[in-house]
Coordinates of C-alpha atoms and ligand atoms in Angstrom, one line a residue:
X41 CA 11.1 219.9 -84.3
X42 CA 9.0 217.0 -85.6
X43 CA 9.1 213.7 -83.7
X44 CA 11.0 210.9 -85.2
X45 CA 9.4 207.6 -86.2
X46 CA 9.8 205.1 -83.2
X47 CA 11.9 202.7 -85.4
X48 CA 14.5 205.3 -86.3
X49 CA 14.6 207.3 -83.0
X50 CA 17.0 204.9 -81.3
X51 CA 19.3 205.0 -84.3
X52 CA 19.4 208.8 -84.1
X53 CA 20.1 208.7 -80.4
X54 CA 23.0 206.4 -81.1
X55 CA 24.4 208.8 -83.7
X56 CA 24.2 211.6 -81.2
X57 CA 26.1 209.5 -78.6
X58 CA 28.8 208.3 -81.0
X59 CA 29.5 211.7 -82.6
X60 CA 29.4 214.3 -79.8
X61 CA 29.6 217.9 -80.8
X62 CA 29.2 217.4 -84.5
X63 CA 26.0 219.4 -84.8
X64 CA 25.9 219.7 -88.6
X65 CA 26.4 216.0 -88.9
X66 CA 23.5 215.4 -86.5
X67 CA 21.3 217.8 -88.5
X68 CA 22.1 216.0 -91.8
X69 CA 21.4 212.5 -90.4
X70 CA 18.2 213.6 -88.7
X71 CA 16.9 215.1 -91.9
X72 CA 17.5 211.9 -93.9
X73 CA 16.3 209.4 -91.4
X74 CA 13.2 211.4 -90.6
X75 CA 12.0 210.2 -94.1
X76 CA 12.9 206.6 -93.6
X77 CA 10.2 205.1 -91.3
X78 CA 7.9 204.1 -94.1
X79 CA 10.8 202.6 -96.1
X80 CA 11.6 200.2 -93.2
X81 CA 7.9 199.1 -93.3
X82 CA 8.1 198.4 -97.0
X83 CA 11.5 196.9 -96.9
X84 CA 12.0 195.0 -93.6
X85 CA 15.2 193.5 -95.0
X86 CA 16.9 196.9 -94.6
X87 CA 16.1 196.8 -90.8
X88 CA 17.3 193.2 -90.6
X89 CA 20.7 194.1 -92.2
X90 CA 21.0 197.3 -90.0
X91 CA 21.5 199.4 -93.2
X92 CA 20.7 202.7 -91.5
X93 CA 23.1 202.1 -88.6
X94 CA 25.8 201.1 -91.1
X95 CA 25.2 204.1 -93.4
X96 CA 25.6 206.5 -90.4
X97 CA 29.1 205.1 -89.7
X98 CA 31.7 206.2 -92.2
X99 CA 33.7 203.4 -93.7
X100 CA 37.0 205.3 -93.0
X101 CA 37.9 208.7 -91.5
X102 CA 41.3 210.2 -92.1
X103 CA 42.6 213.2 -90.1
X104 CA 46.1 214.5 -90.7
X105 CA 48.5 217.4 -90.0
X106 CA 49.2 219.8 -92.8
X107 CA 52.3 221.9 -92.2
X108 CA 53.3 224.7 -94.6
X109 CA 55.3 227.8 -94.8
X110 CA 54.1 231.3 -95.7
X111 CA 55.9 233.8 -98.0
X112 CA 57.8 235.2 -95.0
X113 CA 59.1 231.7 -94.0
X114 CA 56.7 231.4 -91.0
X115 CA 55.4 227.9 -90.3
X116 CA 51.7 227.2 -90.1
X117 CA 49.9 224.0 -89.1
X118 CA 46.4 223.1 -90.4
X119 CA 44.3 220.0 -90.1
X120 CA 43.3 217.9 -93.1
X121 CA 40.3 215.6 -93.4
X122 CA 39.0 212.9 -95.7
X123 CA 35.9 211.0 -94.7
X124 CA 35.3 208.0 -97.0
X125 CA 31.7 207.5 -96.1
X126 CA 30.2 204.9 -98.4
X127 CA 31.4 202.9 -101.4
X128 CA 28.4 200.7 -102.1
X129 CA 27.8 202.3 -105.5
X130 CA 31.4 203.2 -106.6
X131 CA 34.6 204.8 -105.5
X132 CA 34.2 207.5 -102.8
X133 CA 33.4 210.8 -104.6
X134 CA 33.0 214.3 -103.3
X135 CA 34.7 217.6 -102.9
X136 CA 37.3 219.2 -100.7
X137 CA 36.5 222.3 -98.7
X138 CA 39.1 224.8 -97.6
X139 CA 37.5 227.2 -95.0
X140 CA 38.4 228.1 -91.5
X141 CA 35.1 226.7 -90.2
X142 CA 36.0 223.2 -91.4
X143 CA 36.1 220.5 -88.7
X144 CA 35.1 216.8 -88.6
X145 CA 31.4 217.6 -88.1
X146 CA 31.2 219.7 -91.3
X147 CA 33.1 217.1 -93.3
X148 CA 30.8 214.3 -92.0
X149 CA 27.6 216.2 -92.8
X150 CA 28.9 216.9 -96.3
X151 CA 30.0 213.3 -96.8
X152 CA 26.8 211.9 -95.5
X153 CA 24.7 214.1 -97.9
X154 CA 27.0 213.1 -100.7
X155 CA 26.1 209.4 -100.4
X156 CA 22.4 210.1 -101.3
X157 CA 23.1 212.9 -103.8
X158 CA 25.5 210.7 -105.7
X159 CA 23.0 207.8 -105.7
X160 CA 20.4 210.1 -107.2
X161 CA 22.6 210.9 -110.1
X162 CA 22.4 207.3 -111.3
X163 CA 26.2 207.3 -111.8
X164 CA 28.6 204.7 -110.3
X165 CA 29.9 206.9 -107.4
X166 CA 30.1 206.4 -103.7
X167 CA 30.1 209.2 -101.1
X168 CA 33.0 211.0 -99.4
X169 CA 34.2 214.5 -98.5
X170 CA 37.3 216.2 -97.2
X171 CA 39.0 219.5 -96.7
X172 CA 40.9 221.6 -94.2
X173 CA 40.5 224.5 -91.8
X174 CA 43.0 226.4 -94.1
X175 CA 41.8 229.9 -95.1
X176 CA 42.7 230.6 -98.7
X177 CA 41.6 234.3 -98.4
X178 CA 44.4 236.8 -98.6
X179 CA 47.0 234.1 -99.4
X180 CA 49.4 234.4 -102.3
X181 CA 49.4 231.9 -105.1
X182 CA 52.6 230.5 -103.8
X183 CA 51.2 230.0 -100.4
X184 CA 48.2 228.2 -101.8
X185 CA 50.5 226.0 -103.8
X186 CA 52.6 225.1 -100.9
X187 CA 49.5 224.3 -98.8
X188 CA 48.0 222.1 -101.5
X189 CA 51.3 220.3 -102.0
X190 CA 51.6 219.5 -98.3
X191 CA 47.9 218.5 -98.1
X192 CA 48.3 216.1 -101.1
X193 CA 51.6 214.7 -99.7
X194 CA 49.5 212.9 -97.1
X195 CA 46.2 212.5 -99.0
X196 CA 47.6 210.8 -102.1
X197 CA 48.0 207.4 -100.4
X198 CA 44.3 207.3 -99.8
X199 CA 43.2 208.2 -103.4
X200 CA 43.0 206.5 -106.7
X201 CA 40.6 206.4 -109.7
X202 CA 39.0 203.2 -108.4
X203 CA 39.3 204.2 -104.7
X204 CA 38.6 207.9 -103.9
X205 CA 38.2 210.8 -106.3
X206 CA 38.1 214.3 -104.7
X207 CA 37.0 217.6 -106.5
X208 CA 36.3 221.2 -105.4
X209 CA 33.9 222.8 -102.9
X210 CA 34.1 226.1 -101.0
X211 CA 37.7 227.5 -101.4
X212 CA 38.8 224.8 -103.8
X213 CA 38.5 225.5 -107.5
X214 CA 40.6 225.0 -110.7
X215 CA 43.7 226.6 -109.2
X216 CA 43.8 224.3 -106.1
X217 CA 42.9 221.2 -108.1
X218 CA 45.8 222.0 -110.4
X219 CA 48.3 222.2 -107.6
X220 CA 47.0 219.0 -106.0
X221 CA 47.0 217.0 -109.3
X222 CA 50.6 218.1 -109.9
X223 CA 51.7 216.9 -106.5
X224 CA 49.8 213.6 -106.9
X225 CA 51.5 213.0 -110.3
X226 CA 54.9 213.8 -108.9
X227 CA 54.6 211.5 -105.9
X228 CA 53.1 208.6 -107.7
X229 CA 54.8 209.0 -111.0
X230 CA 51.4 208.3 -112.6
X231 CA 49.4 210.5 -114.9
X232 CA 46.1 209.2 -113.4
X233 CA 43.6 211.7 -114.8
X234 CA 40.6 210.0 -113.0
X235 CA 42.0 210.7 -109.5
X236 CA 40.6 214.2 -109.3
X237 CA 37.8 216.1 -111.1
X238 CA 37.4 219.7 -111.9
X239 CA 40.8 219.6 -113.8
X240 CA 41.8 222.2 -116.4
X241 CA 40.5 221.7 -119.9
X242 CA 44.0 221.2 -121.3
X243 CA 44.9 218.4 -118.9
X244 CA 42.0 216.1 -118.5
X245 CA 39.1 218.4 -117.4
X246 CA 35.6 218.3 -118.8
X247 CA 33.8 221.2 -120.5
X248 CA 30.7 222.2 -118.4
X249 CA 32.2 221.1 -115.1
X250 CA 32.8 224.7 -113.9
X251 CA 29.2 225.6 -114.8
X252 CA 27.6 222.3 -113.8
X253 CA 26.4 222.9 -110.2
X254 CA 24.8 226.2 -111.0
X255 CA 23.4 225.1 -114.3
X256 CA 22.1 221.9 -112.8
X257 CA 20.4 223.6 -109.9
X258 CA 18.7 225.9 -112.3
X259 CA 17.6 223.0 -114.5
X260 CA 16.2 221.4 -111.4
X261 CA 14.2 224.5 -110.4
X262 CA 13.0 224.8 -114.0
X263 CA 11.6 221.2 -113.7
X264 CA 9.9 222.1 -110.4
X265 CA 8.3 225.1 -112.1
X266 CA 7.2 223.1 -115.1
X267 CA 5.6 220.6 -112.8
X268 CA 3.5 223.5 -111.6
X269 CA 2.8 224.8 -115.2
X270 CA 5.1 227.7 -114.6
X271 CA 8.6 228.9 -115.8
X272 CA 11.5 231.2 -115.1
X273 CA 10.2 233.7 -117.6
X274 CA 10.1 237.2 -115.9
X275 CA 10.7 235.9 -112.4
X276 CA 12.7 238.0 -110.0
X277 CA 15.4 235.8 -108.4
X278 CA 17.8 236.1 -105.5
X279 CA 21.1 234.0 -105.5
X280 CA 23.3 234.1 -102.4
X281 CA 27.0 233.8 -102.6
X282 CA 29.2 234.9 -105.5
X283 CA 31.4 231.9 -105.9
X284 CA 31.4 229.1 -108.4
X285 CA 27.8 227.9 -107.8
X286 CA 26.3 231.3 -107.6
X287 CA 27.9 232.6 -110.8
X288 CA 26.7 229.8 -113.0
X289 CA 23.2 229.8 -111.3
X290 CA 22.9 233.5 -112.2
X291 CA 24.0 232.8 -115.8
X292 CA 21.5 230.0 -116.4
X293 CA 18.6 231.8 -114.7
X294 CA 19.2 234.7 -117.0
X295 CA 19.4 232.4 -120.1
X296 CA 16.0 231.0 -119.1
X297 CA 14.4 234.4 -118.8
X298 CA 14.6 235.2 -115.1
X299 CA 16.1 238.3 -113.6
X300 CA 18.6 238.0 -110.7
X301 CA 18.6 241.1 -108.6
X302 CA 20.9 240.2 -105.8
X303 CA 24.0 238.2 -104.8
X304 CA 26.4 238.2 -101.8
X305 CA 29.5 237.1 -100.1
X306 CA 30.2 236.6 -96.4
X307 CA 30.5 240.3 -95.8
X308 CA 27.3 241.6 -97.3
X309 CA 24.9 241.6 -100.3
X310 CA 24.4 243.6 -103.5
X311 CA 20.9 244.6 -104.7
X312 CA 20.7 245.7 -108.3
X313 CA 17.2 246.3 -109.5
X314 CA 18.3 246.4 -113.2
X315 CA 19.7 242.9 -112.9
X316 CA 23.1 241.6 -111.7
X317 CA 25.9 242.4 -114.2
X318 CA 27.4 238.9 -114.4
X319 CA 30.4 239.8 -116.5
X320 CA 31.4 242.2 -113.7
X321 CA 30.9 239.5 -111.0
X322 CA 33.0 237.1 -112.9
X323 CA 35.8 239.6 -113.3
X324 CA 35.7 240.6 -109.7
X325 CA 35.4 237.1 -108.2
X326 CA 36.9 234.7 -110.7
X327 CA 39.7 236.8 -112.1
X328 CA 40.7 239.4 -109.5
X329 CA 39.5 237.5 -106.3
X330 CA 38.0 240.7 -104.9
X331 CA 35.0 241.3 -102.6
X332 CA 31.4 241.7 -103.9
X333 CA 31.3 245.2 -102.2
X334 CA 33.4 246.5 -105.2
X335 CA 30.5 245.9 -107.5
X336 CA 29.1 249.3 -106.6
X337 CA 32.3 251.0 -107.8
X338 CA 31.1 250.1 -111.3
X339 CA 27.2 250.4 -110.9
X340 CA 26.1 253.5 -109.1
X341 CA 22.5 252.4 -109.2
X342 CA 23.3 249.2 -107.2
X343 CA 23.2 249.1 -103.4
X344 CA 25.7 247.2 -101.1
X345 CA 24.4 246.3 -97.6
X346 CA 27.3 245.4 -95.3
X347 CA 26.4 242.5 -93.0
X348 CA 22.9 242.5 -94.5
X349 CA 20.5 239.6 -94.9
X350 CA 19.9 238.9 -98.6
X351 CA 16.7 237.0 -97.9
X352 CA 15.0 240.3 -96.9
X353 CA 14.8 241.2 -100.6
X354 CA 11.5 240.1 -102.1
X355 CA 11.9 237.5 -104.8
X356 CA 9.9 234.8 -106.5
X357 CA 12.7 232.3 -106.8
X358 CA 15.5 231.9 -104.2
X359 CA 18.6 229.9 -104.8
X360 CA 20.9 229.8 -101.8
X361 CA 24.4 229.1 -103.1
X362 CA 26.8 230.0 -100.4
X363 CA 26.9 227.8 -97.3
X364 CA 25.1 225.7 -94.7
X365 CA 22.3 227.1 -92.5
X366 CA 22.1 230.4 -94.3
X367 CA 18.3 230.4 -94.3
X368 CA 16.6 230.1 -90.9
X369 CA 12.9 229.8 -90.0
X370 CA 12.4 233.5 -89.9
X371 CA 14.1 234.1 -93.3
X372 CA 12.0 231.3 -94.8
X373 CA 8.8 232.8 -93.4
X374 CA 9.8 236.2 -94.8
X375 CA 10.6 234.8 -98.2
X376 CA 7.2 233.1 -98.4
X377 CA 5.4 236.2 -97.2
X378 CA 7.2 238.2 -99.9
X379 CA 5.9 236.0 -102.6
X380 CA 8.7 233.3 -103.1
X381 CA 7.2 230.3 -104.9
X382 CA 10.4 228.2 -105.5
X383 CA 13.6 227.5 -103.6
X384 CA 16.5 225.5 -105.2
X385 CA 19.5 224.8 -103.1
X386 CA 22.8 225.2 -104.9
X387 CA 24.6 225.0 -101.5
X388 CA 24.6 222.0 -99.3
X389 CA 22.1 222.1 -96.4
X390 CA 21.6 225.9 -96.7
X391 CA 18.2 225.8 -94.9
X392 CA 17.8 225.0 -91.2
X393 CA 15.2 222.4 -90.2
X394 CA 12.9 225.2 -89.1
X395 CA 13.2 226.8 -92.5
X396 CA 12.6 223.6 -94.3
X397 CA 9.4 223.1 -92.3
X398 CA 8.2 226.6 -93.3
X399 CA 8.8 225.8 -97.0
X400 CA 7.1 222.4 -96.9
X401 CA 4.1 223.8 -94.9
X402 CA 3.7 226.6 -97.4
X403 CA 3.8 224.0 -100.2
X404 CA 6.1 226.1 -102.3
X405 CA 8.4 224.2 -104.7
X406 CA 11.4 223.4 -102.5
X407 CA 14.3 221.5 -104.0
X408 CA 16.7 220.3 -101.3
X409 CA 20.5 220.4 -102.0
X410 CA 21.1 216.7 -102.4
X411 CA 18.8 216.7 -105.4
X412 CA 19.1 220.2 -106.7
X413 CA 22.9 220.6 -106.6
X414 CA 23.7 217.1 -107.8
X415 CA 24.7 218.4 -111.3
X416 CA 28.2 219.3 -110.1
X417 CA 29.1 215.8 -109.0
X418 CA 27.2 214.2 -111.9
X419 CA 29.4 216.2 -114.3
X420 CA 32.4 215.1 -112.3
X421 CA 31.3 211.6 -113.1
X422 CA 31.1 212.6 -116.8
X423 CA 34.6 213.9 -116.5
X424 CA 35.7 210.5 -115.1
X425 CA 33.9 208.8 -118.0
X426 CA 35.8 210.9 -120.5
X427 CA 39.1 210.3 -118.7
X428 CA 38.5 206.5 -118.7
X429 CA 37.9 206.5 -122.4
X430 CA 40.5 209.1 -123.2
X431 CA 37.9 211.2 -124.9
X432 CA 36.7 214.9 -124.7
X433 CA 33.1 215.8 -125.4
X434 CA 31.7 219.1 -126.8
X435 CA 30.1 221.7 -124.6
X436 CA 26.6 221.1 -126.1
X437 CA 26.8 217.3 -125.8
X438 CA 28.0 217.5 -122.1
X439 CA 25.4 220.1 -121.2
X440 CA 22.6 218.0 -122.7
X441 CA 23.8 215.1 -120.6
X442 CA 23.7 217.3 -117.5
X443 CA 20.2 218.5 -118.3
X444 CA 19.0 214.9 -118.9
X445 CA 20.5 213.9 -115.5
X446 CA 18.7 216.8 -113.7
X447 CA 15.4 216.0 -115.4
X448 CA 15.8 212.4 -114.3
X449 CA 16.6 213.3 -110.7
X450 CA 13.6 215.6 -110.6
X451 CA 11.3 212.8 -112.0
X452 CA 12.7 210.3 -109.5
X453 CA 12.2 212.5 -106.5
X454 CA 8.7 213.6 -107.7
X455 CA 7.6 210.0 -108.3
X456 CA 9.1 208.7 -105.1
X457 CA 7.3 211.4 -103.1
X458 CA 4.0 210.4 -104.7
X459 CA 4.6 206.7 -104.1
X460 CA 5.2 207.4 -100.4
X461 CA 2.0 209.5 -100.1
X462 CA 3.7 212.9 -99.9
X463 CA 3.1 214.4 -103.4
X464 CA 5.2 217.5 -104.1
X465 CA 7.6 216.9 -101.1
X466 CA 11.0 216.7 -102.8
X467 CA 12.7 216.2 -99.4
X468 CA 11.0 212.9 -98.8
X469 CA 11.4 212.0 -102.5
X470 CA 15.2 212.7 -102.6
X471 CA 15.9 211.0 -99.2
X472 CA 14.0 207.8 -100.0
X473 CA 15.1 207.4 -103.6
X474 CA 18.7 208.0 -102.8
X475 CA 18.6 205.7 -99.7
X476 CA 16.9 202.8 -101.4
X477 CA 19.6 202.7 -104.2
X478 CA 22.4 202.5 -101.6
X479 CA 20.6 200.2 -99.3
X480 CA 19.9 197.6 -102.1
X481 CA 23.5 197.6 -103.1
X482 CA 24.6 197.2 -99.5
X483 CA 22.3 194.2 -99.0
X484 CA 23.5 192.6 -102.2
X485 CA 27.2 192.9 -101.1
X486 CA 26.7 191.3 -97.7
X487 CA 28.0 192.4 -94.3
X488 CA 31.1 194.5 -95.2
Ligands
LIG89 P1 33.1 229.1 -103.6 O1 34.2 229.1 -102.7 O2 33.4 229.3 -105.0 O3 32.1 230.3 -103.2 C1 31.5 230.3 -101.9 C2 30.6 231.5 -101.8 O4 29.8 231.4 -100.6 C3 31.4 232.8 -101.6 O5 30.7 233.9 -102.1 C4 31.6 232.9 -100.1 O6 31.8 234.2 -99.6 C5 30.2 232.4 -99.6 N1 30.4 231.7 -98.3 C6 31.2 230.7 -98.0 N2 31.2 230.4 -96.7 C7 30.4 231.3 -96.2 C8 30.0 231.5 -94.8 N3 30.4 230.8 -93.8 N4 29.1 232.6 -94.7 C9 28.6 233.3 -95.7 N5 29.0 233.1 -97.0 C10 29.9 232.2 -97.2 O7 32.3 227.8 -103.3 P2 31.2 227.1 -104.2 O8 30.4 228.1 -105.0 O9 31.8 225.9 -104.9 O10 30.2 226.4 -103.1 C11 29.0 227.1 -102.6 C12 28.1 226.1 -102.0 O11 27.7 225.1 -103.0 C13 28.7 225.2 -100.9 O12 27.6 224.9 -100.0 C14 29.1 223.9 -101.5 O13 29.2 222.9 -100.6 C15 28.0 223.8 -102.5 N6 28.3 222.9 -103.7 C16 29.3 223.1 -104.5 C17 29.5 222.3 -105.6 C18 30.6 222.6 -106.5 O14 30.7 221.9 -107.6 N7 31.5 223.6 -106.3 C19 28.7 221.2 -105.9 C20 27.5 221.1 -105.0 C21 27.4 221.9 -103.9 P3 33.3 234.6 -99.1 O15 34.1 234.8 -100.3 O16 33.0 235.9 -98.4 O17 33.7 233.5 -98.2
LIG90 O1 29.0 219.0 -102.9 C1 29.3 218.5 -104.0 O2 28.6 217.8 -104.6 C2 30.6 219.0 -104.6 N1 31.3 219.8 -104.0 C3 31.1 218.4 -105.9 C4 31.7 217.0 -105.6 C5 32.4 216.4 -106.8 O3 33.0 215.4 -106.6 O4 32.3 217.0 -108.0

């Protein structure tokens, strides 16, 4: 691992000491503050005001019990979290993740990344994240509803359109947001549309929000390719996952002329040389909630590899869209060796620090999650704008806004990397540009 700048090393040691065992949080903090040494030289006021130390400490952390009953009447206890990390730029904003692996360290890594991602969008949103170790897999609709109602029965008191506005993430989509919105409305007796995003179209949702993260990540990669006088046209692409982000990444890549040959879930991957049949993936995953393995029942020329590593498939563009740390140093080296020229992270922190180093050393176009997948939360902020003005925009209008936002994020990261003497390094560009926006607001607002 690279050595940290001597100004930020003690800050990182303090984070390790104060947050024992939270390895993903340590990783996310280290990755950001690694970029910040030169910023402290240019902006000594940030050091004076202890901005980095303050940013690393969440403003508020909420942990609560979530009891619920399954269809047989058996009682289950899960743990709920909401980490309200930073509100310098707006109300806390960020998704909820329901997955058995969720614990405080995961929620804090996601909340920390969210601060800088949200700043990059240029929208008035702070950073937060939440979730539960509840596993929605194999649960009936009624069980999911009862869980969501119990979860919201505690969480509602911490939320509000000007306070904290959750949305979806892994395991939380339109169905769960519906149940949670219903319970919030029932408890508060308020139809407060702006309290959650990712709502259904008939009750305050925004067109393009379901597509936004995948479309946005693809727009970002398209900008990175354009900066290298290249395009998606004819490129062979690999997209991991087969959930919300993966599906709409595959859709937009295909629209832009690329060919996606593989996708996955946590059990294995599909390789389909003819190109992934997206309508089938949508039917299997969005409608029937089945496993990706079943894809081969419908396409005999496709291959399913149980437990396989999707990054072994040669591709020119890789878009990890499943989960954290899914590309390690070896995977990254293999991708580069096999001719990969661009990586766009739809997922949050999908590449380990060793993998990131491989991509940066190879000088391929590498778009880190906090820049590349910001289209989801940006469109959530567009949903909030529509709710506040009681308006509903067309698909074309909203998609154009999303594209403009992604083009601007790309430009900001690109120019910031140049300004700090690291041209082409979007990691440095995203970390510094996001940090400076938040830091300036924190300085302006005094010691709070
Ligand atoms: P979904 O729940 O819709 O899909 C998640 C996909 O990733 C599934 O295919 C799932 O497979 C796979 N996956 C999840 N956990 C693991 C794991 N531990 N190991 C292997 N595969 C796994 O979630 P999203 O598509 O919304 O989220 C995907 C990624 O994108 C996450 O990193 C999320 O934080 C990030 N993201 C999401 C945004 C959004 O708007 N939804 C916005 C920005 C980033 P399986 O079904 O087998 O679990
Ligand atoms: O990681 C993310 O940016 C999200 N899961 C979306 C957050 C949001 O508030 O739309």
